[in-house]
Structures are given as C-alpha cells and as structure tokens.
Short mmCIF file of C-alpha atoms and ligand atoms in Angstrom, two decimals:
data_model
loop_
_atom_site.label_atom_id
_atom_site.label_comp_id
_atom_site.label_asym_id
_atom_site.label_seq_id
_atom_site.Cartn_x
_atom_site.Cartn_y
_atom_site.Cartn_z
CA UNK A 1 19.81 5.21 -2.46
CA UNK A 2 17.35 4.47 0.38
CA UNK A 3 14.59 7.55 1.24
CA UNK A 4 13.27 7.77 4.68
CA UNK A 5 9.01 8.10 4.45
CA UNK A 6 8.93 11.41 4.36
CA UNK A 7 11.39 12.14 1.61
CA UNK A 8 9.21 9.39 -0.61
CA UNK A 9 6.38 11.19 0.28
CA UNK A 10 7.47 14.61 -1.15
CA UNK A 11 9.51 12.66 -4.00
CA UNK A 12 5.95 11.82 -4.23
CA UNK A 13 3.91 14.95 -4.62
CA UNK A 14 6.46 16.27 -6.92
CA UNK A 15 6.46 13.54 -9.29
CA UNK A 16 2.72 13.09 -9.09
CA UNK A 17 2.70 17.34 -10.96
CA UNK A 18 5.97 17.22 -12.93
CA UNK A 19 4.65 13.79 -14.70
CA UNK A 20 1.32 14.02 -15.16
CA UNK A 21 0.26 13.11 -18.29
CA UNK A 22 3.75 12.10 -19.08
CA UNK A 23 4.35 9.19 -21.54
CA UNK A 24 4.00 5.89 -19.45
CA UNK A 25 7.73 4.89 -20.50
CA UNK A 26 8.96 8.64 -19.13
CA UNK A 27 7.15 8.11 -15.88
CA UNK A 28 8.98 4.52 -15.49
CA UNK A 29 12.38 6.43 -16.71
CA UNK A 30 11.85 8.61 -13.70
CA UNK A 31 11.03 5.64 -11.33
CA UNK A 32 14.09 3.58 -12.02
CA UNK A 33 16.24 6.43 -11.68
CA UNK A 34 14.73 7.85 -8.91
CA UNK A 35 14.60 4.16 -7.33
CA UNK A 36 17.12 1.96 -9.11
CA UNK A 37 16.61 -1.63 -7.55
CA UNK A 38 14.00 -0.68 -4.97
CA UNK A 39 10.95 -0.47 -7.99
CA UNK A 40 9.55 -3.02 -8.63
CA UNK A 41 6.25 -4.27 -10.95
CA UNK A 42 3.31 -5.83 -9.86
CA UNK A 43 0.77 -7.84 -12.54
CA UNK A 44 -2.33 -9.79 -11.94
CA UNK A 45 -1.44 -11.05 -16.02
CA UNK A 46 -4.61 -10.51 -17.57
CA UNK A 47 -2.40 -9.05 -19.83
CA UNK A 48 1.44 -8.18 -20.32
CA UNK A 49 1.33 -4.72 -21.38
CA UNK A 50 2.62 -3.17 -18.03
CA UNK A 51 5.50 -5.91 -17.77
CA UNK A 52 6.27 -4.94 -21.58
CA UNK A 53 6.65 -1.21 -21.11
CA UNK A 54 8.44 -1.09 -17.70
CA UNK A 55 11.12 -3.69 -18.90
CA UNK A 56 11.41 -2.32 -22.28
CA UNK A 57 13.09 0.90 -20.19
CA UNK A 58 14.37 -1.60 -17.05
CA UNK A 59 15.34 -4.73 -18.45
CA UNK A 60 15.45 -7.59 -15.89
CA UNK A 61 12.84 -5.44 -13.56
CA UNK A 62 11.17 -7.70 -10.88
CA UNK A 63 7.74 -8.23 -11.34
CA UNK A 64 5.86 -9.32 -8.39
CA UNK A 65 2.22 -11.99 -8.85
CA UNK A 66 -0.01 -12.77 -6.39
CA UNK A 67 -0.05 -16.44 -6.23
CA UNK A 68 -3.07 -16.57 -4.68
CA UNK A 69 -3.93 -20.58 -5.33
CA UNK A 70 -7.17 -19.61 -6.88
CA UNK A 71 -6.05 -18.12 -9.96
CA UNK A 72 -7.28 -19.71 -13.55
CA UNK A 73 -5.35 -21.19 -15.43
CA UNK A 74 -5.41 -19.08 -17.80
CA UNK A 75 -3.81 -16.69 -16.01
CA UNK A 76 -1.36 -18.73 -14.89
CA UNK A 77 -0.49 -19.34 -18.91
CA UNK A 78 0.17 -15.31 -19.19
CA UNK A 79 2.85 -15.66 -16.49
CA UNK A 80 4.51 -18.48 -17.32
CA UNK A 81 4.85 -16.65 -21.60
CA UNK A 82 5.92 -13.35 -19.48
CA UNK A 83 8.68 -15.21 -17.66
CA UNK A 84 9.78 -16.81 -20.58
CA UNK A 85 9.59 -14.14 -23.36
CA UNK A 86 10.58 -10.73 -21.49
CA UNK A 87 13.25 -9.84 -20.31
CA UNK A 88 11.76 -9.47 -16.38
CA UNK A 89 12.18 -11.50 -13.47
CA UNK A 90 8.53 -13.29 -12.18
CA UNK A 91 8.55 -13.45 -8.73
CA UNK A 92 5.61 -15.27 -7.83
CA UNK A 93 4.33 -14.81 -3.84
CA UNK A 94 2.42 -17.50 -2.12
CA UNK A 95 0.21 -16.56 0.97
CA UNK A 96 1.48 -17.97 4.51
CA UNK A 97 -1.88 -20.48 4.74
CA UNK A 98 -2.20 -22.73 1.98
CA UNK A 99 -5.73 -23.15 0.98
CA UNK A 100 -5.98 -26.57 3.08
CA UNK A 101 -4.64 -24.79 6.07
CA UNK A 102 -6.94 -21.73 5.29
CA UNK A 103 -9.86 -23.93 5.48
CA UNK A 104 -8.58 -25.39 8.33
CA UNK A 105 -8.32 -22.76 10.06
CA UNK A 106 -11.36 -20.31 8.84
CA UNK A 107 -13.84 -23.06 7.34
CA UNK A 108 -13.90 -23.59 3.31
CA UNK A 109 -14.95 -21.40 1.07
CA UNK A 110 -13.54 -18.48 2.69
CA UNK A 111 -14.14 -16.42 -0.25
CA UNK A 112 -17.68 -16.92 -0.46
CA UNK A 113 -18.26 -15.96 3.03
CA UNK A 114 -16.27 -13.31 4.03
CA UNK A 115 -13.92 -12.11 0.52
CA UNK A 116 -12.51 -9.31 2.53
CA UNK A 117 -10.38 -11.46 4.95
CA UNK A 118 -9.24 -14.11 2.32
CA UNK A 119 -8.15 -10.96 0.45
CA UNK A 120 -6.77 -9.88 3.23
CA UNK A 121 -4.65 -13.13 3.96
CA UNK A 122 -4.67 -14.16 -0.05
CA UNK A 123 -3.57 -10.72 -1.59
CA UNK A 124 -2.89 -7.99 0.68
CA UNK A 125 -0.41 -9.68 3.29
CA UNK A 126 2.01 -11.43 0.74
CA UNK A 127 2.26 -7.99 -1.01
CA UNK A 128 2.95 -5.78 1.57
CA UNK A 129 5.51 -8.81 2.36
CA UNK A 130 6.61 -8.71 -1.23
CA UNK A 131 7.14 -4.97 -1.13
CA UNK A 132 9.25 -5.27 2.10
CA UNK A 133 12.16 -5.10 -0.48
CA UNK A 134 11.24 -1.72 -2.40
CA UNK A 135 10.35 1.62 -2.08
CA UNK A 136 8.41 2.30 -4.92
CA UNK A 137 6.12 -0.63 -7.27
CA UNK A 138 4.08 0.13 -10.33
CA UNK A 139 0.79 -1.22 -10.78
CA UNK A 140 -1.76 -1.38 -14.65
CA UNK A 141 -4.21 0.69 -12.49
CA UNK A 142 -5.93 2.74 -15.67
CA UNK A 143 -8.43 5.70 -14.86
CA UNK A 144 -11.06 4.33 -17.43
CA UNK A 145 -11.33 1.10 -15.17
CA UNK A 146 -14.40 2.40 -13.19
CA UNK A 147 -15.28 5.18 -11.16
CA UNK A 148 -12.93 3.72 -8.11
CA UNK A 149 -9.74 4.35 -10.25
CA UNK A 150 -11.25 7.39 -11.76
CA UNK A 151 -8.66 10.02 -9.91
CA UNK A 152 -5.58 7.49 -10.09
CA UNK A 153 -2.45 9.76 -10.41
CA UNK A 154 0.72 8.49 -12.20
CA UNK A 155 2.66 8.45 -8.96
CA UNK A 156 1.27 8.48 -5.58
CA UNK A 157 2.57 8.11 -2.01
CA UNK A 158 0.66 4.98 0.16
CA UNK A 159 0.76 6.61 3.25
CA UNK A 160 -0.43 3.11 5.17
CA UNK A 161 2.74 1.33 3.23
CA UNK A 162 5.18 4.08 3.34
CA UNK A 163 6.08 3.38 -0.51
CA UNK A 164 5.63 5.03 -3.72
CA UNK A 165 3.04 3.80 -6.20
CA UNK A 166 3.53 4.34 -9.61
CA UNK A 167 0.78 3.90 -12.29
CA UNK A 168 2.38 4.62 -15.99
CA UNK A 169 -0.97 3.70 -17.29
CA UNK A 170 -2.94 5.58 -15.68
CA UNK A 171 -4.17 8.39 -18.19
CA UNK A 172 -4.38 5.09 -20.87
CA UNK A 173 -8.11 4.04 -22.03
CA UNK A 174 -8.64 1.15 -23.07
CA UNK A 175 -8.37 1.64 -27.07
CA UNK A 176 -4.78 2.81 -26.31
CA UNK A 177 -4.13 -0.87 -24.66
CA UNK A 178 -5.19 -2.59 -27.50
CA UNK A 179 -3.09 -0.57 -29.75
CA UNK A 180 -0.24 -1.13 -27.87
CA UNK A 181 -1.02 -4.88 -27.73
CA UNK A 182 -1.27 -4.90 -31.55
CA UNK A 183 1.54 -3.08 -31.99
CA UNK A 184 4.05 -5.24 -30.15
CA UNK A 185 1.93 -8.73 -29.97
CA UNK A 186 1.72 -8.69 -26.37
CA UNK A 187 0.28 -12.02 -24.29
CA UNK A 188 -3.13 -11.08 -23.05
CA UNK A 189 -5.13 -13.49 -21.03
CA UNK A 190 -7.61 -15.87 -23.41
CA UNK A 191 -10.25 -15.10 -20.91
CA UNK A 192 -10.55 -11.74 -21.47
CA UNK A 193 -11.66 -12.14 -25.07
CA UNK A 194 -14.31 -14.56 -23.57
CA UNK A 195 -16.13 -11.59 -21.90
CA UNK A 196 -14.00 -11.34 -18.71
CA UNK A 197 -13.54 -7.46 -18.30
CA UNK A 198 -11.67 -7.87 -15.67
CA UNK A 199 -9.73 -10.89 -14.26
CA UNK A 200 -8.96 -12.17 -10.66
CA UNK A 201 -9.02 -15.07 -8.73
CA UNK A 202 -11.59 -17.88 -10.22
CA UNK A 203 -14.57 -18.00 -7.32
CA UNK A 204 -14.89 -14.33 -7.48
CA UNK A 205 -14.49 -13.43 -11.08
CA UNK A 206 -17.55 -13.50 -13.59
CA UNK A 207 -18.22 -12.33 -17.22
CA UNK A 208 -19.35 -8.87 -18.05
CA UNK A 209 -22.11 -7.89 -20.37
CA UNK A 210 -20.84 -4.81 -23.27
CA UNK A 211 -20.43 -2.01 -21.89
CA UNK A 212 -20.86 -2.88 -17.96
CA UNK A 213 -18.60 -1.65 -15.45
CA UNK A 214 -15.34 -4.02 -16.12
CA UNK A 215 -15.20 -4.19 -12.06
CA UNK A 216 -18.15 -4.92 -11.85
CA UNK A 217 -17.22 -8.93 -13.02
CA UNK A 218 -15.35 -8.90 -9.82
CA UNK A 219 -17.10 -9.95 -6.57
CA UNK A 220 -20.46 -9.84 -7.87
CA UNK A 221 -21.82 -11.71 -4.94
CA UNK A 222 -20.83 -8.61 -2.42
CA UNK A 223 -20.11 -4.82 -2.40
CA UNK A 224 -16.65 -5.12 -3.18
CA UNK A 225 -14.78 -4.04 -6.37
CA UNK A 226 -11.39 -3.96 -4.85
CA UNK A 227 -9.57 -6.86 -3.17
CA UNK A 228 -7.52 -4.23 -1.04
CA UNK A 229 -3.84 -3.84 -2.33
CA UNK A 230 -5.15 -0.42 -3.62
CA UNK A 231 -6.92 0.68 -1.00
CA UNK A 232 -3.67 2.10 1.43
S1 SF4 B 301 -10.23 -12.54 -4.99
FE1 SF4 B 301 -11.59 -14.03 -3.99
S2 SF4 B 301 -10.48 -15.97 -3.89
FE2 SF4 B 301 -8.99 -14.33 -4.39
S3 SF4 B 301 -8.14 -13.75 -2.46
FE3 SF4 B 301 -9.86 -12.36 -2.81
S4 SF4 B 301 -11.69 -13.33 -1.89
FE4 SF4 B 301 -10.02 -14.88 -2.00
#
C-alpha cells in the first residue's frame, strides 16, 4: 500500500507512542506490515546486528550501504560476510562523482576542507536517491551513542524526506549489543575492537580513548558529529 506524506506522518506519531520501548524485533514486525516492500535497512557495517534482527523477522529485506569510496576495508569485509551469510539483499549506492571527478571538480581532499559538502554529495544525496524506492528505512541509531541521538524515538517521521524512520535499537545500550552479538555470533567490524568507537569513512574517522564520546572519533578535525543523513 502506498501512504501519501501526511498519512506517514500520523502513521508516524502513532507508532512513535504505541511502540515505545517495544522489543526491537516488534517494532520491525510493525514496520514490515505497516510497509511491506517499501522498508527498507540502512547499515554503515561496523557491525551486523541491525541487518540480523530486521531480517530475522523480514527475510530477504533490502539493506541499503553508502558506498562512499572512502570506506576501510574493513568495513567493506562486514558487508561482503552480511551479503553472504544473511538472508538480506546488500544494495550498495555509489555517489554520482567518483572521487577523481569529485576532485576534479571541487579540488582533492574535499573532506578535509569542507566535510559538510562531500557528505553532502558522498552520503546524503545517494540516500535520499536510495530511499526514492521506500517509505519507511530503519537505521542502528542507539540513544546511548552521544548526546545528539540522546532523544532518538523508535519511529519518527523526516519531515524534509517525507519517509518514516525507524530505529529498533534505539532504547539498546551498548552492553545489550554485545550480548546480542555473543548470543548469535554476529560480524562486527575488526576495527572497532582496535579502539574505533565509532566507524565511518577512513579520512574522517579516528580512535577513541575509554570512555570518550564514541562520536567524538568522527570528524575530529571540525564541529561535526553527524555526516547529515540524520539530520532531516
Ligand atoms: S565522512 Fe568524510 S570522507 Fe566520508 S563523505 Fe563525509 S566528509 Fe567525505
């Protein structure tokens, strides 16, 4: 069924009350019902917990990644095992500019000069391209993250979008992650085990110290924790 903006908004505001707190598989339940083939996943693969709870309800869900051209390798690994061992369907979106034509075009080293607009061309265009196809997409956005994510409800409407955002994680910290990666043996990114709180693209991606702000790791050059897919 397709929803006009306004009915995803209210489908919205009702979800956002009636599931609050709800188990992260109940609130994906809800989405693919609600949504059927317009929900999708995204994952930046630091880890496959998010992939491995939505499919275990939605088998053969698409999960959309950022194929940014700067990610490590790493990370790339993480995708390749998700593809391979879940039962999901890795849709990997490219930017319009390759980096050669990026530097071309806006001088190399984008990223170290101005991170907003190679987000903005990196990131943010290919998903709202991606998400051309769907009304609704989950994202591993957890409350404990740091104090930007701090009031991240389990489903939310993206008003600058028009689509639904779901975040089954959201009320998770980060102790009930690692239990569920124990539990099931999920892939997790070998990089964050080498101090990498957080994980992005390699130029703007550093190791954290114990107990630091895990978002902090992310653009330490600049005041920027966010690379803008979050912020509509
Ligand atoms: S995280 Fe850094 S390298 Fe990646 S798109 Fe943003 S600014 Fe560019």
């Amino acid at each position: 069924m397709r929803y006009n903006v306004d009915e995803l908004r209210e489908i919205a505001a009702r979800a956002a009350v009636e599931l609050d707190r709800a188990p992260a598989e109940k609130i994906v339940e809800w989405a693919a019902d609600t949504f059927g083939e317009r929900f999708c996943v995204t994952s930046s693969f630091a880890d496959a917990v998010l992939s491995h709870v939505v499919s275990s309800v939605v088998p053969g869900v698409e999960v959309i990644f950022l194929d940014t051209g700067l990610h490590f390798a790493e990370t790339l690994r993480v995708r390749d095992t998700v593809q391979k061992t879940l039962p999901v369907v890795v849709k990997s979106i490219k930017p319009r500019l390759s980096l050669a034509e990026q530097d071309a075009e806006f001088g190399p080293r984008l990223y170290a000069r101005e991170p907003d607009e190679c987000c903005a061309i990196r990131k943010v265009e290919p998903l709202n391209r991606a998400l051309a196809n769907y009304d609704a997409w989950a994202a591993g956005l957890r409350r404990d993250e740091g104090p930007t994510r701090a009031n991240t409800p389990v489903v939310g409407f993206e008003a600058a979008r028009g689509k639904v955002k779901v975040a089954p994680l959201a009320y998770w910290t980060e102790a009930d992650v690692q239990a569920y990666i124990d539990k099931y043996d999920i892939p997790v990114n070998s990089l964050i085990n080498q101090g990498y709180a957080s994980v992005g693209c390699w130029p703007c991606t550093r190791r954290t110290a114990p107990g630091e702000d895990p978002r902090a790791g992310r653009w330490p050059m600049f005041d920027k924790t966010e690379c803008g897919i979050h912020a509509a």
